[in-house]
Short mmCIF file of C-alpha atoms and ligand atoms in Angstrom, two decimals:
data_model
loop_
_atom_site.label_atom_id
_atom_site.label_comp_id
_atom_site.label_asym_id
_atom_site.label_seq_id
_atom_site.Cartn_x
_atom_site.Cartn_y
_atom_site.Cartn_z
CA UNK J 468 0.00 0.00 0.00
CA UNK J 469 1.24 2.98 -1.21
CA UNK J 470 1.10 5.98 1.57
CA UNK J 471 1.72 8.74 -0.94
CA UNK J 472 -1.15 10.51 -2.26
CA UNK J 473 -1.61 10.42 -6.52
CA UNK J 474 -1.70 14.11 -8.34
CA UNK J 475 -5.66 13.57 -8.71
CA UNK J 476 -5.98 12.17 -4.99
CA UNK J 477 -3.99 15.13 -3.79
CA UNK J 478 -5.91 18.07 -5.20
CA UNK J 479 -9.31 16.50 -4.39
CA UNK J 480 -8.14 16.84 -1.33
CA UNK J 481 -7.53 20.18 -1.90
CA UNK J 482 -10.70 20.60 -3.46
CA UNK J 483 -12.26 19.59 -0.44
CA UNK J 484 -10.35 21.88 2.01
CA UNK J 485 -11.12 24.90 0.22
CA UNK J 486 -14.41 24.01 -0.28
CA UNK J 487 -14.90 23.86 3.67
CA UNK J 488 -13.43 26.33 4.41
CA UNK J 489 -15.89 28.50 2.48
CA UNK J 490 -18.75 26.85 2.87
CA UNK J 491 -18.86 24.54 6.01
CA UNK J 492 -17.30 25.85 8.58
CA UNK J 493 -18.54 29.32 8.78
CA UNK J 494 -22.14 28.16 8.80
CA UNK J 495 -21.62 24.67 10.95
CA UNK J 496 -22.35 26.37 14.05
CA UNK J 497 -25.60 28.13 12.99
CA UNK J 498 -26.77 25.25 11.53
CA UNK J 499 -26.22 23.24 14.23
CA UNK J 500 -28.45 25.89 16.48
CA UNK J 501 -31.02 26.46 13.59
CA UNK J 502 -31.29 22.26 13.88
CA UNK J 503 -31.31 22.69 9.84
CA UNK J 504 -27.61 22.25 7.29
CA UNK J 505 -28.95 24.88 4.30
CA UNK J 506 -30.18 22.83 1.51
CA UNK J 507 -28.06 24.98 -0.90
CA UNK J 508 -24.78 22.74 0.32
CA UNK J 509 -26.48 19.70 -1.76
CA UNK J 510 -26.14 20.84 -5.18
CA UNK J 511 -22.87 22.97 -4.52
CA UNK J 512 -21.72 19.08 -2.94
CA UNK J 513 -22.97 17.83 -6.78
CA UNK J 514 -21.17 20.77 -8.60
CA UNK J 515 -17.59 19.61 -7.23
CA UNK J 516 -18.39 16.38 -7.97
CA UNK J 517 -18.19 15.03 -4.38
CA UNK J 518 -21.37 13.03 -4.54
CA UNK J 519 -20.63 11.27 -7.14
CA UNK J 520 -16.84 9.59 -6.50
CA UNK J 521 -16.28 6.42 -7.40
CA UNK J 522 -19.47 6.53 -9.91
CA UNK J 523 -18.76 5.58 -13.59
CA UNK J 524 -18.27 8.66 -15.55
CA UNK J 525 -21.14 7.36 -17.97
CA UNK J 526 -23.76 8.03 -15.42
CA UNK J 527 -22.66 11.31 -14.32
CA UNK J 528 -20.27 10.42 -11.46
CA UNK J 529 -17.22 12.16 -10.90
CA UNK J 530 -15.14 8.51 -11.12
CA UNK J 531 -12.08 8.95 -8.66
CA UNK J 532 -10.71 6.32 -6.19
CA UNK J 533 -11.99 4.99 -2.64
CA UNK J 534 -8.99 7.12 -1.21
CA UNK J 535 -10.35 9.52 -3.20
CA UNK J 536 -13.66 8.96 -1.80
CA UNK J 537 -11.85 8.86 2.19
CA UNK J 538 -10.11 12.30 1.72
CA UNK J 539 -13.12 14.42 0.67
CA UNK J 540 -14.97 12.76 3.38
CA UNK J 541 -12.52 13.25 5.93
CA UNK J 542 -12.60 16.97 5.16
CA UNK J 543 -16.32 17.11 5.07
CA UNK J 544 -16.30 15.40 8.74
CA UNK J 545 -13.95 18.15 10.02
CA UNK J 546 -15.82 20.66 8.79
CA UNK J 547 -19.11 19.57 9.88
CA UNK J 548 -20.69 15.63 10.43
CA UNK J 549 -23.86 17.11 9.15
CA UNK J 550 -22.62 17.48 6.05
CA UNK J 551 -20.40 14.57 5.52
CA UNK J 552 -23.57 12.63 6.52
CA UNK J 553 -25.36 13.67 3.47
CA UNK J 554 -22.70 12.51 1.11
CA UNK J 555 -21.76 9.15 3.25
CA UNK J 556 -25.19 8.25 2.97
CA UNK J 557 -26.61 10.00 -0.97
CA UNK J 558 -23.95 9.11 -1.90
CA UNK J 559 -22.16 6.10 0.00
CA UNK J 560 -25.11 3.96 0.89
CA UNK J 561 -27.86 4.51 -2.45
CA UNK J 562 -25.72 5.93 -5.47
CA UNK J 563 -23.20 3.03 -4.36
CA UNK J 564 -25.44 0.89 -4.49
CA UNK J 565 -27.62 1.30 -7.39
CA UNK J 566 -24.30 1.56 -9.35
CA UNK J 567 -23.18 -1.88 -8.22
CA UNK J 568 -26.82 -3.22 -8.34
CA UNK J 569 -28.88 -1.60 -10.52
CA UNK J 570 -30.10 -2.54 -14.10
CA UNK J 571 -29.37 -0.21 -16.89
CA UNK J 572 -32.63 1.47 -16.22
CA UNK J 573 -32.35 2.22 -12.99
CA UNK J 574 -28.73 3.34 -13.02
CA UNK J 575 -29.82 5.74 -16.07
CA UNK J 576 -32.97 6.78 -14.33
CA UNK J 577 -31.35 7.56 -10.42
CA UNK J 578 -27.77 8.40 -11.10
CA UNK J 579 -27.49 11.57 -13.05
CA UNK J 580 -29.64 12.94 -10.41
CA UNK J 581 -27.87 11.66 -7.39
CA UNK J 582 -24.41 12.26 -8.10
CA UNK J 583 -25.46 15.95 -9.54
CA UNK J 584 -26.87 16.98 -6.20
CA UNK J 585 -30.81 17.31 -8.14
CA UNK J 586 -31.95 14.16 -6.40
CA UNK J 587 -30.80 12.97 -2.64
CA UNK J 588 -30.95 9.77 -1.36
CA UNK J 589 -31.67 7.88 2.00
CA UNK J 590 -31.23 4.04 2.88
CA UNK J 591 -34.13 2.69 4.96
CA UNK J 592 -33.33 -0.20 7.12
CA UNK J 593 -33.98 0.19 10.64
CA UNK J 594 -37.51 0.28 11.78
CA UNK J 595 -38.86 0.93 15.56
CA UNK J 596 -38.30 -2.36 16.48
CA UNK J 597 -35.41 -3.44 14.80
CA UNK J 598 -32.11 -1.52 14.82
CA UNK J 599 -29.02 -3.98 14.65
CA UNK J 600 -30.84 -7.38 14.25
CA UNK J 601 -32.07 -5.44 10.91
CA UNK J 602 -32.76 -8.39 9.26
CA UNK J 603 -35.68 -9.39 11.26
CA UNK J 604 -37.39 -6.07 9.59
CA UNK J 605 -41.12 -6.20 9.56
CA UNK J 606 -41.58 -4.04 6.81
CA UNK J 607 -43.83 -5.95 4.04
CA UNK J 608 -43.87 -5.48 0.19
CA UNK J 609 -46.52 -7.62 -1.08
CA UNK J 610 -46.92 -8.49 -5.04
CA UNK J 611 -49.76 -7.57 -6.44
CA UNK J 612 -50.08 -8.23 -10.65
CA UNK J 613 -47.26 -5.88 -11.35
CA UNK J 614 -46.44 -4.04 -8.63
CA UNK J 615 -45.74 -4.28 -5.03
CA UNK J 616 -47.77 -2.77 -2.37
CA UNK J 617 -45.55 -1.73 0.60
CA UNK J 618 -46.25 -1.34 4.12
CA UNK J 619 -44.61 -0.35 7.84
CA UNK J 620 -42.54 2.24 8.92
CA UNK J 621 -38.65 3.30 9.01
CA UNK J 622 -36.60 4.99 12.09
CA UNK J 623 -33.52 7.58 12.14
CA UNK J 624 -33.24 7.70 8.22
CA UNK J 625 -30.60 10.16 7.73
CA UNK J 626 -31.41 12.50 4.96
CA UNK J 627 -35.09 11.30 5.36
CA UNK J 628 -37.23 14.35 5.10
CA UNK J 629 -34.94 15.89 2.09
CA UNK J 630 -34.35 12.59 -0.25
CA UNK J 631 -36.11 12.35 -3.48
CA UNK J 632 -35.76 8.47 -3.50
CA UNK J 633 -35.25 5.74 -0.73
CA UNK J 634 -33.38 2.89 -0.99
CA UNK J 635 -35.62 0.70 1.03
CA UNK J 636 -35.64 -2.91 2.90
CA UNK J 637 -38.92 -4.58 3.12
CA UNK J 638 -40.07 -8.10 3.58
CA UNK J 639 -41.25 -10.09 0.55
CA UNK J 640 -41.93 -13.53 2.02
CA UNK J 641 -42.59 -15.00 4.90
CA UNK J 642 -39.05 -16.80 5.62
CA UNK J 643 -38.16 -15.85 8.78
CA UNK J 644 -34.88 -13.79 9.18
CA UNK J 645 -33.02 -12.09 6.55
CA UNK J 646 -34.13 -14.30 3.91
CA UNK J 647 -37.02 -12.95 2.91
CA UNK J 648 -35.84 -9.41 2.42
CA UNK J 649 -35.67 -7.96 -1.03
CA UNK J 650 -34.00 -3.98 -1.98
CA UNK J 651 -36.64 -1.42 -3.23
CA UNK J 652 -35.91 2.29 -4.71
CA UNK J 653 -38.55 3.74 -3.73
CA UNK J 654 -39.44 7.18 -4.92
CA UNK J 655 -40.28 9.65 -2.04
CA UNK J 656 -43.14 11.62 -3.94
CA UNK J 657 -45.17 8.10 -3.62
CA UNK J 658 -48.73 8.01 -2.47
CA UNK J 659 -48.83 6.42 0.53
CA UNK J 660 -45.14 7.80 1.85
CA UNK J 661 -44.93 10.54 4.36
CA UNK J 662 -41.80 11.68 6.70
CA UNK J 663 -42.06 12.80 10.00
CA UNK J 664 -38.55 14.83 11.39
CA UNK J 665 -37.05 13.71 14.26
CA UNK J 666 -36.10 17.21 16.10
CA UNK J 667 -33.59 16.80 19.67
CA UNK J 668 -30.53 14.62 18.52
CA UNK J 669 -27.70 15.20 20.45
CA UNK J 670 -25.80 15.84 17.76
CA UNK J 671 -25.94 16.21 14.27
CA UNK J 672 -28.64 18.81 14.81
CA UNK J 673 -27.95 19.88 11.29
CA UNK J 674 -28.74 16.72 9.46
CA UNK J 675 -32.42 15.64 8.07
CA UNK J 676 -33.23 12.88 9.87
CA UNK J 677 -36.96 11.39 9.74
CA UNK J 678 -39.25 8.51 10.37
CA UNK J 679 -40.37 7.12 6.66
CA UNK J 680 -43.67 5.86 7.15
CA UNK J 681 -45.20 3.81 4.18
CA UNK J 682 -49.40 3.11 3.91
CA UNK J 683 -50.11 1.12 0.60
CA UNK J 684 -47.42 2.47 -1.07
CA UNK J 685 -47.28 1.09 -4.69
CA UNK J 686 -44.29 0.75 -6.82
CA UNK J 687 -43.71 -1.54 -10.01
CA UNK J 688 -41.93 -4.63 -9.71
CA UNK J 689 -39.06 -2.63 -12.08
CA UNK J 690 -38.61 -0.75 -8.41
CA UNK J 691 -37.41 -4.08 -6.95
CA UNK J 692 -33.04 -3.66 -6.81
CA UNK J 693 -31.57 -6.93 -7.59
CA UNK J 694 -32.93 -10.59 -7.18
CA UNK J 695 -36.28 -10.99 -4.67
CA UNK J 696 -34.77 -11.92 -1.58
CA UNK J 697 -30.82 -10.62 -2.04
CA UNK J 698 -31.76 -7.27 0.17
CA UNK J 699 -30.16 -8.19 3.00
CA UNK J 700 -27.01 -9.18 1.73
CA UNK J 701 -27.47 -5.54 -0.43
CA UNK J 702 -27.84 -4.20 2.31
CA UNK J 703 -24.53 -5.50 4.08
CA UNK J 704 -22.55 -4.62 1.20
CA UNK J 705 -23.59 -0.91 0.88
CA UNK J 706 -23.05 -0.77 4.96
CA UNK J 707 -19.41 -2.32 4.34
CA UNK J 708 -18.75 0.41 2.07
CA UNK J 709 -20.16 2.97 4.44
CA UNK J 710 -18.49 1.87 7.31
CA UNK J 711 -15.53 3.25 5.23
CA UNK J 712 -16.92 6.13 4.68
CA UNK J 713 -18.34 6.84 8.51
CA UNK J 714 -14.47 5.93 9.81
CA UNK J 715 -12.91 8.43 7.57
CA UNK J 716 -15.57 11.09 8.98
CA UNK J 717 -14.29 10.08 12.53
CA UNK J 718 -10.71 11.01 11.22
CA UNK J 719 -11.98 14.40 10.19
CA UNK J 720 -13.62 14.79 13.57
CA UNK J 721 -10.38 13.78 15.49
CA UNK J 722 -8.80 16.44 13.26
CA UNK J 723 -11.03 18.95 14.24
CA UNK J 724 -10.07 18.21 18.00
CA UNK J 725 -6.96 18.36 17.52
CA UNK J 726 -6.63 21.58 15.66
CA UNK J 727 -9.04 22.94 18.48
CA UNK J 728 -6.66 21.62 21.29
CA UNK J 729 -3.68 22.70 20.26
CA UNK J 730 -4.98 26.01 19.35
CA UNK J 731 -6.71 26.98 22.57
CA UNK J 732 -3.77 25.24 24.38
CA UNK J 733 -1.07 27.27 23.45
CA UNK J 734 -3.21 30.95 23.69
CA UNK J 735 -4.87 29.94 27.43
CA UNK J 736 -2.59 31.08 30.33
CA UNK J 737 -2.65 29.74 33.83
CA UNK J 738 -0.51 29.81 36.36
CA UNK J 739 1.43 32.24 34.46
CA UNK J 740 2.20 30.78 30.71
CA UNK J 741 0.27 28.71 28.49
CA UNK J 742 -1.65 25.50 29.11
CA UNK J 743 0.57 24.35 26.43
CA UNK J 744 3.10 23.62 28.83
CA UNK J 745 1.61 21.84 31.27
CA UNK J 746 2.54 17.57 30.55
CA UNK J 747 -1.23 16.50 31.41
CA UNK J 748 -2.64 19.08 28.78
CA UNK J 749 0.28 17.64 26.24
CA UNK J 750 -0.79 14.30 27.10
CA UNK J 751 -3.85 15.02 26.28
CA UNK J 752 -3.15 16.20 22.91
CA UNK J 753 -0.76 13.47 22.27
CA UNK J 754 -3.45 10.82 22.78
CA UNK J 755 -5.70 12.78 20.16
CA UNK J 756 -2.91 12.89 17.46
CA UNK J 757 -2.15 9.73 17.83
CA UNK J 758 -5.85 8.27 17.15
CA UNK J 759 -5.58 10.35 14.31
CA UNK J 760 -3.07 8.88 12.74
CA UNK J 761 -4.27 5.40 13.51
CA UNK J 762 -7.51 5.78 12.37
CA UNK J 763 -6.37 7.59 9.63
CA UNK J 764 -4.40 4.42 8.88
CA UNK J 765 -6.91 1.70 9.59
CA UNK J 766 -9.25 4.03 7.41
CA UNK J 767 -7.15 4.40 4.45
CA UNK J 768 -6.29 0.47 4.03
CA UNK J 769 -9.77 -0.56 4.35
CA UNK J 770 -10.29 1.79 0.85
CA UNK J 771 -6.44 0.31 -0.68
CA UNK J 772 -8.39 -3.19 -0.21
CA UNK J 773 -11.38 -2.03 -1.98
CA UNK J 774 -9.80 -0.45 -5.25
CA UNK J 775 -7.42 -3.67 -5.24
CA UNK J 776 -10.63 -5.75 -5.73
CA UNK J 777 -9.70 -7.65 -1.91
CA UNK J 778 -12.15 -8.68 0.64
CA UNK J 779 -12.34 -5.83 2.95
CA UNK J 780 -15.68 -5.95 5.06
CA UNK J 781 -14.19 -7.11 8.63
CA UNK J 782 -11.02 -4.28 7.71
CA UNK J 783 -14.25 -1.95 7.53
CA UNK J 784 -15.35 -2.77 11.03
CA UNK J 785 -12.34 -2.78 12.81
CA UNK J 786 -11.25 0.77 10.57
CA UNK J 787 -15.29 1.98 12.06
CA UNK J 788 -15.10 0.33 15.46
CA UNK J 789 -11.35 2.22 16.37
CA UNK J 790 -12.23 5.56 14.72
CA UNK J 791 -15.93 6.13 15.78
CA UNK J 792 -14.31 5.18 18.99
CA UNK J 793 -11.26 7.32 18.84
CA UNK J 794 -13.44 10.50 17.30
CA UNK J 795 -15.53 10.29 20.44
CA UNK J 796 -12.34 10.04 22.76
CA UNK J 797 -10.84 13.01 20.71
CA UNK J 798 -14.05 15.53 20.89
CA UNK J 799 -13.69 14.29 24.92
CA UNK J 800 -10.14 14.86 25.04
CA UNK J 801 -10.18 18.05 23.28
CA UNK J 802 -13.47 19.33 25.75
CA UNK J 803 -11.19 18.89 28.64
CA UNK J 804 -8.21 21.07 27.11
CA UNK J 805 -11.05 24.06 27.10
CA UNK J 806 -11.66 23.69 30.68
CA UNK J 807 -15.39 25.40 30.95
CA UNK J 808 -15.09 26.65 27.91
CA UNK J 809 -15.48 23.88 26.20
CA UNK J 810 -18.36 23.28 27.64
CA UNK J 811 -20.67 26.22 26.13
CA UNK J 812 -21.29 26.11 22.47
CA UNK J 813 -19.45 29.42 21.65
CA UNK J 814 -16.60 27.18 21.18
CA UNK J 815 -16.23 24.42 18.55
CA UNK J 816 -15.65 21.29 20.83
CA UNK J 817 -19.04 20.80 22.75
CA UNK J 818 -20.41 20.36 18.80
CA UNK J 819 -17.60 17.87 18.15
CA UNK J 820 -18.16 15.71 20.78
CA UNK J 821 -22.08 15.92 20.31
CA UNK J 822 -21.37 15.17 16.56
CA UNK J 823 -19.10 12.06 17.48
CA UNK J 824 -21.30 10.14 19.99
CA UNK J 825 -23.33 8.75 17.49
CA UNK J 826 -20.68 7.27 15.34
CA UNK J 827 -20.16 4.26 17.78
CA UNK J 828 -24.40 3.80 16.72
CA UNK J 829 -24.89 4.05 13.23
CA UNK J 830 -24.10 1.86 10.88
CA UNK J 831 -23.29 -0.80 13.31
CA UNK J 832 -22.92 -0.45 16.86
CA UNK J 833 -19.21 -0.78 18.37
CA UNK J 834 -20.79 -4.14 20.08
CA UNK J 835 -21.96 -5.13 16.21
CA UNK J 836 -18.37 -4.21 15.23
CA UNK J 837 -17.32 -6.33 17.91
CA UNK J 838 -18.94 -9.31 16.38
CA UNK J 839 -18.37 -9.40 13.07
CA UNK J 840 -14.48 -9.43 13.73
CA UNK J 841 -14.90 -12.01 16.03
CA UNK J 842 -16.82 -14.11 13.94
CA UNK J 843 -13.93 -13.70 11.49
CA UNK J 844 -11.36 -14.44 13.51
CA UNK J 845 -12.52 -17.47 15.12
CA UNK J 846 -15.29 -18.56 12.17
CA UNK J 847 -18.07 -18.35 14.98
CA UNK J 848 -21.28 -16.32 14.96
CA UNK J 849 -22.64 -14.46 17.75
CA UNK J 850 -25.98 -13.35 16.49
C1 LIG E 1928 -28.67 10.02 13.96
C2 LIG E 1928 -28.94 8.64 13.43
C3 LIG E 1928 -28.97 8.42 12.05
C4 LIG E 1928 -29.25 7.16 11.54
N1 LIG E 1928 -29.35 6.99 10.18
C5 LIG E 1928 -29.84 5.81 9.71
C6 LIG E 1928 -30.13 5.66 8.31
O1 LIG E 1928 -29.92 6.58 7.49
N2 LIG E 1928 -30.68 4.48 7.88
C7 LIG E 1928 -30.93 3.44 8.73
O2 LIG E 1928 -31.43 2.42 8.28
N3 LIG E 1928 -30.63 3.55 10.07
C8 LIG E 1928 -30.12 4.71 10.56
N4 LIG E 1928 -29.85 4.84 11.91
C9 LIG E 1928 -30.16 3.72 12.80
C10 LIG E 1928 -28.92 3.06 13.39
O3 LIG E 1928 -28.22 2.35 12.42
C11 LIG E 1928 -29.39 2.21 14.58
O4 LIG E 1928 -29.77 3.11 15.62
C12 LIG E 1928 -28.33 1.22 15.05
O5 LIG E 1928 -28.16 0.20 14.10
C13 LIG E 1928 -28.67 0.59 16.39
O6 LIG E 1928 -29.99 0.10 16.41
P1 LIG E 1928 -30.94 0.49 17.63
O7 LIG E 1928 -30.88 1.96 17.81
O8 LIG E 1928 -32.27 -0.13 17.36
O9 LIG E 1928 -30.26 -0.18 18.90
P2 LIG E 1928 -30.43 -1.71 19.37
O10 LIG E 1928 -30.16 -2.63 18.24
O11 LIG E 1928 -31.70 -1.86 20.10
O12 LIG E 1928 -29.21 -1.85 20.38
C14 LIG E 1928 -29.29 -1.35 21.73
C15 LIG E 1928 -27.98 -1.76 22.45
O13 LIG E 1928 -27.90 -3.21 22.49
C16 LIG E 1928 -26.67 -3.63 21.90
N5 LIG E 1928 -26.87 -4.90 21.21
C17 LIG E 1928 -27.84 -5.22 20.32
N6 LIG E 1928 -27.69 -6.49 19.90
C18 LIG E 1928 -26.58 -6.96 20.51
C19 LIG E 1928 -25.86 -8.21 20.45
N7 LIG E 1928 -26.27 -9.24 19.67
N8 LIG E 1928 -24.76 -8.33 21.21
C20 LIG E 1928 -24.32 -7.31 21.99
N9 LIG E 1928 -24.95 -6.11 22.08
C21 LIG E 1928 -26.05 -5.94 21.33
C22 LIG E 1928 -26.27 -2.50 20.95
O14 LIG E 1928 -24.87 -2.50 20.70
C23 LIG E 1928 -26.73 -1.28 21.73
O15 LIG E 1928 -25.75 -0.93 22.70
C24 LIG E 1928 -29.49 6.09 12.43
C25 LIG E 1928 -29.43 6.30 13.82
C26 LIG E 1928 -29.17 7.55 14.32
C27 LIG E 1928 -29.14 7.75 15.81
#
């Protein structure tokens, strides 16, 4: 694996720094207090073609690498999570997705619009009742002549109440377990579908996130994304990839930390000169670097094993597990270097750590993590 960044990998990079600069960071705090990201950021993300990396050129992606893919993300989660959230899951979990399992139609008909920023995606797994034994979904989808009729209800679907189409997970016969789940993109305008916003996160106050409800909801059986009864393991594969993508967001988070640290640390005086020099405060900031880096590097191999064609789902969960982990031990660390300060949100850090607690959730909790490595280190399942 080759540490050095390409030509093309570094000025994406570059691309993305400037770009967040400009347009993130200014706002992240305000949007985090108005609860609402502006919508505006979804086409400008489209213009620089940042939700469409890794998506063939012929249906409007931007192509690009999976480092590619980690960098811009990374910069996107140091900037603000609300925002990298929209790509990681527009364009990480659905675009990703239909591109990899989509017929010609549907790739034609979705992609364009997703990886320009005209059309936003969510990916509708969890429901009430089940968040990580997702494949025990209750959602139905019932054929009817040439259609399906779809019924239940969806919880914490990032991007919900803004997405033009969902990616959805819904039961389609009655084998118990994951089985019987099939992959349906599901267009948002459909009769039958309606959104309700889920207000009071702890963090990422910024980001859309909704109950999906469905009544009766009809779609043709062309809706229906790969075989009848392969959603689950659709499913597993897009939340591989994401896992990627959420890990490289922790990196940008830990980032943020430490640029706040080391900042506040060495203009704070006490005792006469600068927290800086005080060896608890620089241990402090040593632990955060150093989770950057490893994360960083857990983060980055897990994309060198994609692009290489190499298995790389269990690399994805330990690379999520250790930096969702290490981005909520950062924001902490970080808090603690601001003293009191850090704990009012005129200052960056109380966001961060808000922003990071919910990375050791999503897509897998750190006990689901847990799991899946050590099922594939000793060939034993735990579920
Ligand atoms: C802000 C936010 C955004 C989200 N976005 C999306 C989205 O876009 N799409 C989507 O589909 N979902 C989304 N989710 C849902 C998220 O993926 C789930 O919350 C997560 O999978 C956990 O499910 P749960 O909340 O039902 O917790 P539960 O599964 O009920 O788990 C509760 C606790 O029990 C533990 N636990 C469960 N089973 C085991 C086990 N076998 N062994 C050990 N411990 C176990 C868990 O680790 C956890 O600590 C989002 C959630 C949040 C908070």
């Amino acid at each position: 694996m080759n540490l050095e960044l390409s030509e093309e990998q570094a000025a994406v990079r570059r691309l993305a720094e400037d770009f967040v600069a400009r347009e993130v960071t200014p706002y992240a705090a305000a949007w985090d207090r108005a609860e609402s990201v502006d919508r505006s950021i979804v086409k400008k993300l489209g213009a620089l073609g940042f939700l469409g990396l890794t998506v063939p050129e012929e249906y409007g992606g931007s192509g690009g690498d999976h480092l590619a893919y980690c960098l811009v993300t990374e910069e996107l989660g140091r900037g603000d999570s609300s925002v990298r959230g929209i790509v990681s899951v527009s364009l990480g979990l659905v675009a990703k997705t239909v591109a990899h399992w989509g017929s010609e139609e549907q790739k034609r008909a979705w992609l364009p619009r997703l990886t320009s920023g005209e059309a936003l995606g969510c990916f509708g797994l969890t429901e009430p009742g089940t968040g990580s034994d997702a494949g025990n979904l209750a959602t139905r989808a019932v054929r009817d002549g040439g259609d399906y009729v779809i019924n239940g209800s969806k919880m914490f679907i990032t991007n919900g109440t803004w997405a033009d189409l969902v990616l959805l997970f819904a039961r389609t016969n009655d084998t118990p377990g994951h089985r019987g789940v099939s992959a349906f993109l599901v267009p948002a305008d459909a009769p039958g579908l309606s959104r309700r916003p889920i207000h009071g996160k702890l963090g990422l106050r910024g980001q859309a996130t909704a109950e999906v409800v469905l009544q009766d909801v009809r779609v043709p059986a062309s809706a229906l994304l790969g075989p009848e009864g392969k959603g689950f393991s659709i499913a597993m594969s897009a939340l591989a990839k994401g896992r990627m993508s959420v890990a490289a967001g922790c990196v940008g988070i830990a980032r943020a930390a430490l640029d706040a640290a080391v900042g506040y640390a060495g203009q704070r005086e006490q005792f006469g000169r600068s927290i800086a020099h005080y060896q608890l405060v620089q241990e402090l900031i040593s632990d955060i670097s150093v989770d950057v880096d490893a994360a960083r590097l857990l983060t980055w191999r897990v994309a060198d094993l994609i692009d290489r064609g190499e298995e790389f789902a269990t690399a994805a969960s330990k690379a999520k597990l250790f930096a969702s982990e290490a981005a909520v031990r950062a924001a902490n660390n970080a808090l603690q270097v601001y003293g009191g300060y850090g704990y009012i949100d005129e200052y960056p850090v109380g966001k961060l750590a808000r922003d990071a607690r919910v990375m050791t959730l999503y897509e897998g909790t750190s006990q689901i993590q847990k799991l899946i490595i050590g099922r594939a280190e000793t060939g034993v399942s735990a579920f």
